[in-house]
Amino acid sequence: MRRFFGTIGAATVFALGLGGAFASAAGADVVGPISFEPPAYHTGDINGQQGWQKTGPYDVAVANVSGFPAASHYFFGSQALRLSDAITSGSFGDQTFSPGLSDPAGEAGARDFAGGFLIGTAQSTEQPGLSMSVSPDDGNGSRMSYLRFEDQADGVHVFFVDVKDHGPLGTVADFRESDIATLDRNHSHLIGFLIHFNPGAHNDDVKIVIDGRIKKNGTTWEDYYRYDPEQAGNGNQVPDVSKLLFREGGVPAPLNLGQGYLVDDVTLASLGHGH
């Protein structure tokens, strides 16, 4: 199983169904899959390792998978990225960011973005209050899509949020949330964002893929940036996407310290304009 994710086209995007397009396009830019294995990665704080950034005090670190019996059949390697919400904040720029693409995806450049990762829980039973969001981002906290993973009694619920705002400038956006899947704790799960950016307003396309199946069709947050008064200070500019943001917000759950989620095989890709 691990060999499957690590070798097909050398990127998780291939497991998400875009392998042929990204492999054959001269403008493709791919980062990963990042498996957090030694010697490239060592256990401890992820900040500064191979382009990862986390300048805040969050409970995020590279960990030995052997320390988590629940992960024994996740088909991870010896190490993975562990994240919990023992420490949270309302900030963005100091949270956990993946390494970035050199060719960002957006309306002005690369049109297509794919981001994927494997996720599992560090415990085989519910970790009360455990939550984490993951977003395609510009590396500064400007999110263009959003998934939230909440550990509940019946499994890990996956929530998707997109935005509706047809303007004009100064119109407050409507953030639409939906519960799109419940993940069991017996396996790791493959999560993917597939985004096509179209020039102009309210026309981007987002597909959320979980374990090889499209679970949600939606749109990006482009019109929040384009019209919402909260973004007036940024000139209502729509950001590009070059990284994945793993964010710990909301109410902290201190009892989850040292536990939480395990993430592996993080992969990002963009497809150049015109392909």
PDB file of C-alpha atoms in Angstrom:
ATOM      1  CA  MET A   1       0.000   0.000   0.000  1.00  0.00           C
ATOM      2  CA  ARG A   2       2.731   2.473   0.941  1.00  0.00           C
ATOM      3  CA  ARG A   3       4.633   1.555  -2.210  1.00  0.00           C
ATOM      4  CA  PHE A   4       1.500   2.369  -4.248  1.00  0.00           C
ATOM      5  CA  PHE A   5       1.278   5.911  -2.928  1.00  0.00           C
ATOM      6  CA  GLY A   6       5.005   6.486  -3.166  1.00  0.00           C
ATOM      7  CA  THR A   7       5.669   5.277  -6.691  1.00  0.00           C
ATOM      8  CA  ILE A   8       2.766   6.000  -9.020  1.00  0.00           C
ATOM      9  CA  GLY A   9       4.052   9.087 -10.762  1.00  0.00           C
ATOM     10  CA  ALA A  10       5.963   9.958  -7.576  1.00  0.00           C
ATOM     11  CA  ALA A  11       3.024  12.045  -6.322  1.00  0.00           C
ATOM     12  CA  THR A  12      -0.271  11.629  -4.551  1.00  0.00           C
ATOM     13  CA  VAL A  13      -1.955  13.526  -7.394  1.00  0.00           C
ATOM     14  CA  PHE A  14      -1.749  10.306  -9.389  1.00  0.00           C
ATOM     15  CA  ALA A  15      -3.884   8.530  -6.812  1.00  0.00           C
ATOM     16  CA  LEU A  16      -6.315  11.431  -7.070  1.00  0.00           C
ATOM     17  CA  GLY A  17      -6.892  10.837 -10.759  1.00  0.00           C
ATOM     18  CA  LEU A  18      -4.787  13.619 -12.299  1.00  0.00           C
ATOM     19  CA  GLY A  19      -1.648  11.593 -12.863  1.00  0.00           C
ATOM     20  CA  GLY A  20      -1.765  11.542 -16.649  1.00  0.00           C
ATOM     21  CA  ALA A  21      -2.400  15.254 -17.007  1.00  0.00           C
ATOM     22  CA  PHE A  22       0.277  16.327 -14.566  1.00  0.00           C
ATOM     23  CA  ALA A  23       2.879  13.844 -15.765  1.00  0.00           C
ATOM     24  CA  SER A  24       2.612  14.806 -19.411  1.00  0.00           C
ATOM     25  CA  ALA A  25       2.447  18.583 -18.989  1.00  0.00           C
ATOM     26  CA  ALA A  26       5.713  20.461 -19.337  1.00  0.00           C
ATOM     27  CA  GLY A  27       4.392  23.140 -16.978  1.00  0.00           C
ATOM     28  CA  ALA A  28       3.710  20.785 -14.070  1.00  0.00           C
ATOM     29  CA  ASP A  29       5.277  21.654 -10.719  1.00  0.00           C
ATOM     30  CA  VAL A  30       5.186  18.935  -8.034  1.00  0.00           C
ATOM     31  CA  VAL A  31       6.296  18.910  -4.379  1.00  0.00           C
ATOM     32  CA  GLY A  32       6.346  15.548  -2.645  1.00  0.00           C
ATOM     33  CA  PRO A  33       5.243  13.057  -1.679  1.00  0.00           C
ATOM     34  CA  ILE A  34       6.675  14.129   1.681  1.00  0.00           C
ATOM     35  CA  SER A  35       6.928  11.052   3.878  1.00  0.00           C
ATOM     36  CA  PHE A  36       8.811  12.625   6.844  1.00  0.00           C
ATOM     37  CA  GLU A  37      11.370   9.824   6.798  1.00  0.00           C
ATOM     38  CA  PRO A  38      14.961  10.079   8.063  1.00  0.00           C
ATOM     39  CA  PRO A  39      17.528  11.284   7.266  1.00  0.00           C
ATOM     40  CA  ALA A  40      15.700  14.169   5.567  1.00  0.00           C
ATOM     41  CA  TYR A  41      13.444  14.578   8.613  1.00  0.00           C
ATOM     42  CA  HIS A  42      14.148  14.119  12.303  1.00  0.00           C
ATOM     43  CA  THR A  43      11.703  13.787  15.169  1.00  0.00           C
ATOM     44  CA  GLY A  44      10.714  17.015  16.903  1.00  0.00           C
ATOM     45  CA  ASP A  45       9.527  20.456  15.845  1.00  0.00           C
ATOM     46  CA  ILE A  46       8.638  20.590  12.141  1.00  0.00           C
ATOM     47  CA  ASN A  47       9.603  24.257  11.818  1.00  0.00           C
ATOM     48  CA  GLY A  48      12.547  24.692   9.454  1.00  0.00           C
ATOM     49  CA  GLN A  49      12.652  21.090   8.277  1.00  0.00           C
ATOM     50  CA  GLN A  50      12.827  20.823   4.469  1.00  0.00           C
ATOM     51  CA  GLY A  51      10.886  24.028   3.891  1.00  0.00           C
ATOM     52  CA  TRP A  52       8.164  23.550   6.509  1.00  0.00           C
ATOM     53  CA  GLN A  53       7.218  26.603   8.569  1.00  0.00           C
ATOM     54  CA  LYS A  54       5.617  26.767  12.040  1.00  0.00           C
ATOM     55  CA  THR A  55       6.674  29.774  14.082  1.00  0.00           C
ATOM     56  CA  GLY A  56       3.909  29.576  16.702  1.00  0.00           C
ATOM     57  CA  PRO A  57       3.833  27.364  19.821  1.00  0.00           C
ATOM     58  CA  TYR A  58       1.533  24.704  18.376  1.00  0.00           C
ATOM     59  CA  ASP A  59       1.673  20.991  19.184  1.00  0.00           C
ATOM     60  CA  VAL A  60       2.972  19.918  15.776  1.00  0.00           C
ATOM     61  CA  ALA A  61       6.032  17.708  15.359  1.00  0.00           C
ATOM     62  CA  VAL A  62       7.572  14.859  13.416  1.00  0.00           C
ATOM     63  CA  ALA A  63       6.981  11.718  15.484  1.00  0.00           C
ATOM     64  CA  ASN A  64       7.882   8.034  15.494  1.00  0.00           C
ATOM     65  CA  VAL A  65       4.887   6.095  14.221  1.00  0.00           C
ATOM     66  CA  SER A  66       5.858   3.181  16.471  1.00  0.00           C
ATOM     67  CA  GLY A  67       4.781   5.271  19.461  1.00  0.00           C
ATOM     68  CA  PHE A  68       1.142   5.054  18.327  1.00  0.00           C
ATOM     69  CA  PRO A  69      -0.224   1.485  18.266  1.00  0.00           C
ATOM     70  CA  ALA A  70      -3.389   2.685  16.518  1.00  0.00           C
ATOM     71  CA  ALA A  71      -1.239   3.534  13.477  1.00  0.00           C
ATOM     72  CA  SER A  72       0.358   0.114  13.135  1.00  0.00           C
ATOM     73  CA  HIS A  73      -1.704  -0.684  10.010  1.00  0.00           C
ATOM     74  CA  TYR A  74      -1.817   2.784   8.450  1.00  0.00           C
ATOM     75  CA  PHE A  75       0.967   1.755   6.023  1.00  0.00           C
ATOM     76  CA  PHE A  76       2.983   4.810   7.035  1.00  0.00           C
ATOM     77  CA  GLY A  77       6.753   4.671   7.238  1.00  0.00           C
ATOM     78  CA  SER A  78       8.727   5.031  10.443  1.00  0.00           C
ATOM     79  CA  GLN A  79       7.843   8.717  10.907  1.00  0.00           C
ATOM     80  CA  ALA A  80       4.868  10.977  10.299  1.00  0.00           C
ATOM     81  CA  LEU A  81       3.729  14.507  11.100  1.00  0.00           C
ATOM     82  CA  ARG A  82       1.695  14.607  14.328  1.00  0.00           C
ATOM     83  CA  LEU A  83      -0.696  17.497  15.012  1.00  0.00           C
ATOM     84  CA  SER A  84      -3.067  18.252  17.885  1.00  0.00           C
ATOM     85  CA  ASP A  85      -5.164  21.181  19.088  1.00  0.00           C
ATOM     86  CA  ALA A  86      -3.689  21.221  22.589  1.00  0.00           C
ATOM     87  CA  ILE A  87      -2.614  24.777  21.730  1.00  0.00           C
ATOM     88  CA  THR A  88      -4.713  26.954  19.426  1.00  0.00           C
ATOM     89  CA  SER A  89      -5.015  30.572  18.379  1.00  0.00           C
ATOM     90  CA  GLY A  90      -6.938  32.864  16.066  1.00  0.00           C
ATOM     91  CA  SER A  91      -3.829  33.644  14.046  1.00  0.00           C
ATOM     92  CA  PHE A  92      -2.770  32.315  10.649  1.00  0.00           C
ATOM     93  CA  GLY A  93       0.749  33.333   9.644  1.00  0.00           C
ATOM     94  CA  ASP A  94       2.461  31.472  12.494  1.00  0.00           C
ATOM     95  CA  GLN A  95       0.670  28.160  11.925  1.00  0.00           C
ATOM     96  CA  THR A  96       1.979  25.091  10.059  1.00  0.00           C
ATOM     97  CA  PHE A  97       2.700  25.513   6.338  1.00  0.00           C
ATOM     98  CA  SER A  98       4.001  22.896   3.925  1.00  0.00           C
ATOM     99  CA  PRO A  99       6.845  23.606   1.506  1.00  0.00           C
ATOM    100  CA  GLY A 100       5.621  25.644  -1.449  1.00  0.00           C
ATOM    101  CA  LEU A 101       5.283  25.262  -5.184  1.00  0.00           C
ATOM    102  CA  SER A 102       7.555  27.428  -7.300  1.00  0.00           C
ATOM    103  CA  ASP A 103       4.673  27.844  -9.785  1.00  0.00           C
ATOM    104  CA  PRO A 104       1.618  28.878  -7.704  1.00  0.00           C
ATOM    105  CA  ALA A 105      -1.864  28.066  -8.954  1.00  0.00           C
ATOM    106  CA  GLY A 106      -4.428  30.807  -9.531  1.00  0.00           C
ATOM    107  CA  GLU A 107      -6.191  32.867 -12.156  1.00  0.00           C
ATOM    108  CA  ALA A 108      -3.045  34.545 -13.457  1.00  0.00           C
ATOM    109  CA  GLY A 109      -0.701  31.566 -13.686  1.00  0.00           C
ATOM    110  CA  ALA A 110      -1.141  27.825 -13.299  1.00  0.00           C
ATOM    111  CA  ARG A 111      -4.827  26.989 -13.610  1.00  0.00           C
ATOM    112  CA  ASP A 112      -4.963  23.689 -11.731  1.00  0.00           C
ATOM    113  CA  PHE A 113      -3.931  22.733  -8.210  1.00  0.00           C
ATOM    114  CA  ALA A 114      -3.880  19.335  -6.523  1.00  0.00           C
ATOM    115  CA  GLY A 115      -3.010  18.813  -2.881  1.00  0.00           C
ATOM    116  CA  GLY A 116      -3.216  15.543  -1.014  1.00  0.00           C
ATOM    117  CA  PHE A 117      -2.184  13.705   2.127  1.00  0.00           C
ATOM    118  CA  LEU A 118      -2.871  10.621   4.192  1.00  0.00           C
ATOM    119  CA  ILE A 119      -4.435  11.115   7.622  1.00  0.00           C
ATOM    120  CA  GLY A 120      -5.160   8.882  10.601  1.00  0.00           C
ATOM    121  CA  THR A 121      -5.786   9.324  14.301  1.00  0.00           C
ATOM    122  CA  ALA A 122      -3.089   8.809  16.923  1.00  0.00           C
ATOM    123  CA  GLN A 123      -5.586   6.946  19.106  1.00  0.00           C
ATOM    124  CA  SER A 124      -8.074   4.184  18.276  1.00  0.00           C
ATOM    125  CA  THR A 125     -10.760   5.874  20.381  1.00  0.00           C
ATOM    126  CA  GLU A 126     -12.261   9.360  20.318  1.00  0.00           C
ATOM    127  CA  GLN A 127     -10.022  12.228  21.405  1.00  0.00           C
ATOM    128  CA  PRO A 128     -12.591  14.720  22.752  1.00  0.00           C
ATOM    129  CA  GLY A 129     -12.363  18.170  21.223  1.00  0.00           C
ATOM    130  CA  LEU A 130      -9.785  17.163  18.603  1.00  0.00           C
ATOM    131  CA  SER A 131     -10.032  19.368  15.517  1.00  0.00           C
ATOM    132  CA  MET A 132      -7.773  20.565  12.701  1.00  0.00           C
ATOM    133  CA  SER A 133      -8.348  22.431   9.456  1.00  0.00           C
ATOM    134  CA  VAL A 134      -6.380  22.075   6.223  1.00  0.00           C
ATOM    135  CA  SER A 135      -6.451  24.654   3.430  1.00  0.00           C
ATOM    136  CA  PRO A 136      -4.738  25.391   0.117  1.00  0.00           C
ATOM    137  CA  ASP A 137      -3.073  28.720   0.881  1.00  0.00           C
ATOM    138  CA  ASP A 138      -0.657  31.356  -0.401  1.00  0.00           C
ATOM    139  CA  GLY A 139       1.714  30.801   2.530  1.00  0.00           C
ATOM    140  CA  ASN A 140       0.465  33.803   4.496  1.00  0.00           C
ATOM    141  CA  GLY A 141      -2.871  32.537   5.765  1.00  0.00           C
ATOM    142  CA  SER A 142      -5.009  33.521   2.765  1.00  0.00           C
ATOM    143  CA  ARG A 143      -7.046  30.328   2.400  1.00  0.00           C
ATOM    144  CA  MET A 144      -8.734  29.453  -0.879  1.00  0.00           C
ATOM    145  CA  SER A 145     -10.521  26.297   0.286  1.00  0.00           C
ATOM    146  CA  TYR A 146     -11.081  24.519   3.592  1.00  0.00           C
ATOM    147  CA  LEU A 147     -11.519  21.130   5.221  1.00  0.00           C
ATOM    148  CA  ARG A 148     -11.969  20.616   8.956  1.00  0.00           C
ATOM    149  CA  PHE A 149     -11.421  17.274  10.675  1.00  0.00           C
ATOM    150  CA  GLU A 150     -13.388  16.809  13.933  1.00  0.00           C
ATOM    151  CA  ASP A 151     -12.984  13.689  16.053  1.00  0.00           C
ATOM    152  CA  GLN A 152     -16.455  12.670  17.250  1.00  0.00           C
ATOM    153  CA  ALA A 153     -17.961   9.577  18.868  1.00  0.00           C
ATOM    154  CA  ASP A 154     -18.694   7.823  15.549  1.00  0.00           C
ATOM    155  CA  GLY A 155     -15.446   8.755  13.796  1.00  0.00           C
ATOM    156  CA  VAL A 156     -13.703  11.749  12.281  1.00  0.00           C
ATOM    157  CA  HIS A 157     -16.168  14.066  10.560  1.00  0.00           C
ATOM    158  CA  VAL A 158     -14.903  16.008   7.554  1.00  0.00           C
ATOM    159  CA  PHE A 159     -16.437  19.451   6.995  1.00  0.00           C
ATOM    160  CA  PHE A 160     -16.063  21.406   3.767  1.00  0.00           C
ATOM    161  CA  VAL A 161     -16.548  25.172   3.534  1.00  0.00           C
ATOM    162  CA  ASP A 162     -16.875  27.214   0.368  1.00  0.00           C
ATOM    163  CA  VAL A 163     -18.073  30.763  -0.314  1.00  0.00           C
ATOM    164  CA  LYS A 164     -20.905  32.425  -2.191  1.00  0.00           C
ATOM    165  CA  ASP A 165     -20.665  36.159  -2.879  1.00  0.00           C
ATOM    166  CA  HIS A 166     -21.790  37.563  -6.220  1.00  0.00           C
ATOM    167  CA  GLY A 167     -20.919  41.116  -5.217  1.00  0.00           C
ATOM    168  CA  PRO A 168     -20.829  44.007  -5.757  1.00  0.00           C
ATOM    169  CA  LEU A 169     -17.737  45.234  -3.922  1.00  0.00           C
ATOM    170  CA  GLY A 170     -18.513  45.545  -0.217  1.00  0.00           C
ATOM    171  CA  THR A 171     -20.953  42.605  -0.110  1.00  0.00           C
ATOM    172  CA  VAL A 172     -20.463  40.287   2.880  1.00  0.00           C
ATOM    173  CA  ALA A 173     -19.721  36.705   1.828  1.00  0.00           C
ATOM    174  CA  ASP A 174     -21.812  33.657   2.727  1.00  0.00           C
ATOM    175  CA  PHE A 175     -19.593  30.831   4.018  1.00  0.00           C
ATOM    176  CA  ARG A 176     -21.347  27.524   3.370  1.00  0.00           C
ATOM    177  CA  GLU A 177     -20.394  24.513   5.522  1.00  0.00           C
ATOM    178  CA  SER A 178     -21.290  20.890   4.872  1.00  0.00           C
ATOM    179  CA  ASP A 179     -20.434  17.612   6.609  1.00  0.00           C
ATOM    180  CA  ILE A 180     -19.188  15.496   3.696  1.00  0.00           C
ATOM    181  CA  ALA A 181     -17.720  12.324   5.246  1.00  0.00           C
ATOM    182  CA  THR A 182     -17.041  10.352   8.417  1.00  0.00           C
ATOM    183  CA  LEU A 183     -13.673   8.590   8.578  1.00  0.00           C
ATOM    184  CA  ASP A 184     -13.172   5.449  10.629  1.00  0.00           C
ATOM    185  CA  ARG A 185     -10.190   5.195  12.961  1.00  0.00           C
ATOM    186  CA  ASN A 186      -9.127   1.743  11.762  1.00  0.00           C
ATOM    187  CA  HIS A 187      -7.372   2.979   8.635  1.00  0.00           C
ATOM    188  CA  SER A 188      -5.530   5.941   7.205  1.00  0.00           C
ATOM    189  CA  HIS A 189      -7.461   7.912   4.609  1.00  0.00           C
ATOM    190  CA  LEU A 190      -6.377   9.668   1.425  1.00  0.00           C
ATOM    191  CA  ILE A 191      -7.605  13.270   1.256  1.00  0.00           C
ATOM    192  CA  GLY A 192      -7.345  15.422  -1.845  1.00  0.00           C
ATOM    193  CA  PHE A 193      -8.142  18.921  -3.075  1.00  0.00           C
ATOM    194  CA  LEU A 194      -8.546  19.277  -6.843  1.00  0.00           C
ATOM    195  CA  ILE A 195      -9.003  22.922  -7.857  1.00  0.00           C
ATOM    196  CA  HIS A 196      -9.452  24.524 -11.263  1.00  0.00           C
ATOM    197  CA  PHE A 197      -9.037  28.301 -11.274  1.00  0.00           C
ATOM    198  CA  ASN A 198     -10.955  30.174 -13.963  1.00  0.00           C
ATOM    199  CA  PRO A 199     -10.354  33.864 -14.746  1.00  0.00           C
ATOM    200  CA  GLY A 200     -13.166  36.076 -13.517  1.00  0.00           C
ATOM    201  CA  ALA A 201     -15.666  35.930 -10.675  1.00  0.00           C
ATOM    202  CA  HIS A 202     -17.579  33.015  -9.077  1.00  0.00           C
ATOM    203  CA  ASN A 203     -16.461  30.340 -11.500  1.00  0.00           C
ATOM    204  CA  ASP A 204     -13.684  28.315  -9.802  1.00  0.00           C
ATOM    205  CA  ASP A 205     -14.233  24.581  -9.318  1.00  0.00           C
ATOM    206  CA  VAL A 206     -13.215  22.522  -6.264  1.00  0.00           C
ATOM    207  CA  LYS A 207     -13.491  18.768  -5.925  1.00  0.00           C
ATOM    208  CA  ILE A 208     -12.795  17.047  -2.609  1.00  0.00           C
ATOM    209  CA  VAL A 209     -11.616  13.462  -3.046  1.00  0.00           C
ATOM    210  CA  ILE A 210     -11.591  11.030  -0.111  1.00  0.00           C
ATOM    211  CA  ASP A 211     -10.228   7.522  -0.557  1.00  0.00           C
ATOM    212  CA  GLY A 212     -10.512   7.796  -4.319  1.00  0.00           C
ATOM    213  CA  ARG A 213     -14.083   9.083  -4.474  1.00  0.00           C
ATOM    214  CA  ILE A 214     -15.323  12.606  -5.100  1.00  0.00           C
ATOM    215  CA  LYS A 215     -17.219  13.554  -1.951  1.00  0.00           C
ATOM    216  CA  LYS A 216     -17.957  17.192  -2.714  1.00  0.00           C
ATOM    217  CA  ASN A 217     -18.127  19.610  -5.632  1.00  0.00           C
ATOM    218  CA  GLY A 218     -17.911  23.269  -4.704  1.00  0.00           C
ATOM    219  CA  THR A 219     -16.081  26.482  -5.367  1.00  0.00           C
ATOM    220  CA  THR A 220     -13.142  28.392  -3.901  1.00  0.00           C
ATOM    221  CA  TRP A 221     -13.102  31.417  -1.601  1.00  0.00           C
ATOM    222  CA  GLU A 222     -12.242  33.707  -4.543  1.00  0.00           C
ATOM    223  CA  ASP A 223     -15.324  35.921  -4.178  1.00  0.00           C
ATOM    224  CA  TYR A 224     -14.720  36.471  -0.475  1.00  0.00           C
ATOM    225  CA  TYR A 225     -11.446  38.130  -1.413  1.00  0.00           C
ATOM    226  CA  ARG A 226     -12.927  39.857  -4.452  1.00  0.00           C
ATOM    227  CA  TYR A 227     -15.959  41.485  -2.763  1.00  0.00           C
ATOM    228  CA  ASP A 228     -16.049  41.132   1.040  1.00  0.00           C
ATOM    229  CA  PRO A 229     -15.320  44.336   3.021  1.00  0.00           C
ATOM    230  CA  GLU A 230     -12.986  42.359   5.318  1.00  0.00           C
ATOM    231  CA  GLN A 231     -10.562  42.182   2.396  1.00  0.00           C
ATOM    232  CA  ALA A 232     -10.617  45.886   1.555  1.00  0.00           C
ATOM    233  CA  GLY A 233      -7.266  46.320   3.286  1.00  0.00           C
ATOM    234  CA  ASN A 234      -5.770  43.829   0.831  1.00  0.00           C
ATOM    235  CA  GLY A 235      -7.249  45.681  -2.106  1.00  0.00           C
ATOM    236  CA  ASN A 236      -9.739  42.830  -2.575  1.00  0.00           C
ATOM    237  CA  GLN A 237      -7.040  40.890  -4.389  1.00  0.00           C
ATOM    238  CA  VAL A 238      -7.612  37.166  -4.950  1.00  0.00           C
ATOM    239  CA  PRO A 239      -4.592  35.158  -3.705  1.00  0.00           C
ATOM    240  CA  ASP A 240      -2.786  32.341  -5.462  1.00  0.00           C
ATOM    241  CA  VAL A 241      -2.219  28.889  -3.938  1.00  0.00           C
ATOM    242  CA  SER A 242       1.238  27.454  -3.316  1.00  0.00           C
ATOM    243  CA  LYS A 243       1.111  25.613   0.035  1.00  0.00           C
ATOM    244  CA  LEU A 244      -1.091  23.621   2.396  1.00  0.00           C
ATOM    245  CA  LEU A 245      -1.931  25.251   5.722  1.00  0.00           C
ATOM    246  CA  PHE A 246      -2.512  22.925   8.691  1.00  0.00           C
ATOM    247  CA  ARG A 247      -4.241  25.111  11.268  1.00  0.00           C
ATOM    248  CA  GLU A 248      -5.102  24.715  14.940  1.00  0.00           C
ATOM    249  CA  GLY A 249      -7.843  27.202  15.858  1.00  0.00           C
ATOM    250  CA  GLY A 250     -10.927  27.253  18.037  1.00  0.00           C
ATOM    251  CA  VAL A 251     -11.105  26.025  21.629  1.00  0.00           C
ATOM    252  CA  PRO A 252      -7.901  24.284  22.762  1.00  0.00           C
ATOM    253  CA  ALA A 253      -8.022  20.691  24.029  1.00  0.00           C
ATOM    254  CA  PRO A 254      -4.995  20.378  26.340  1.00  0.00           C
ATOM    255  CA  LEU A 255      -5.596  16.670  26.995  1.00  0.00           C
ATOM    256  CA  ASN A 256      -4.720  15.973  23.349  1.00  0.00           C
ATOM    257  CA  LEU A 257      -1.118  17.141  23.858  1.00  0.00           C
ATOM    258  CA  GLY A 258       1.265  14.699  22.207  1.00  0.00           C
ATOM    259  CA  GLN A 259      -1.577  12.892  20.428  1.00  0.00           C
ATOM    260  CA  GLY A 260      -4.007  14.108  17.733  1.00  0.00           C
ATOM    261  CA  TYR A 261      -3.713  13.289  14.032  1.00  0.00           C
ATOM    262  CA  LEU A 262      -0.928  11.650  12.059  1.00  0.00           C
ATOM    263  CA  VAL A 263      -0.317  12.924   8.522  1.00  0.00           C
ATOM    264  CA  ASP A 264       1.919  11.421   5.840  1.00  0.00           C
ATOM    265  CA  ASP A 265       2.662  11.544   2.098  1.00  0.00           C
ATOM    266  CA  VAL A 266       1.862  15.236   1.690  1.00  0.00           C
ATOM    267  CA  THR A 267       1.893  16.198  -2.003  1.00  0.00           C
ATOM    268  CA  LEU A 268       1.154  19.411  -3.924  1.00  0.00           C
ATOM    269  CA  ALA A 269       1.106  20.066  -7.647  1.00  0.00           C
ATOM    270  CA  SER A 270       0.192  22.812 -10.089  1.00  0.00           C
ATOM    271  CA  LEU A 271      -0.363  22.602 -13.803  1.00  0.00           C
ATOM    272  CA  GLY A 272       1.006  25.458 -15.867  1.00  0.00           C
ATOM    273  CA  HIS A 273      -1.155  27.922 -17.804  1.00  0.00           C
ATOM    274  CA  GLY A 274      -2.145  26.739 -21.230  1.00  0.00           C
ATOM    275  CA  HIS A 275      -1.857  22.978 -20.611  1.00  0.00           C
TER     276      HIS A 275
END
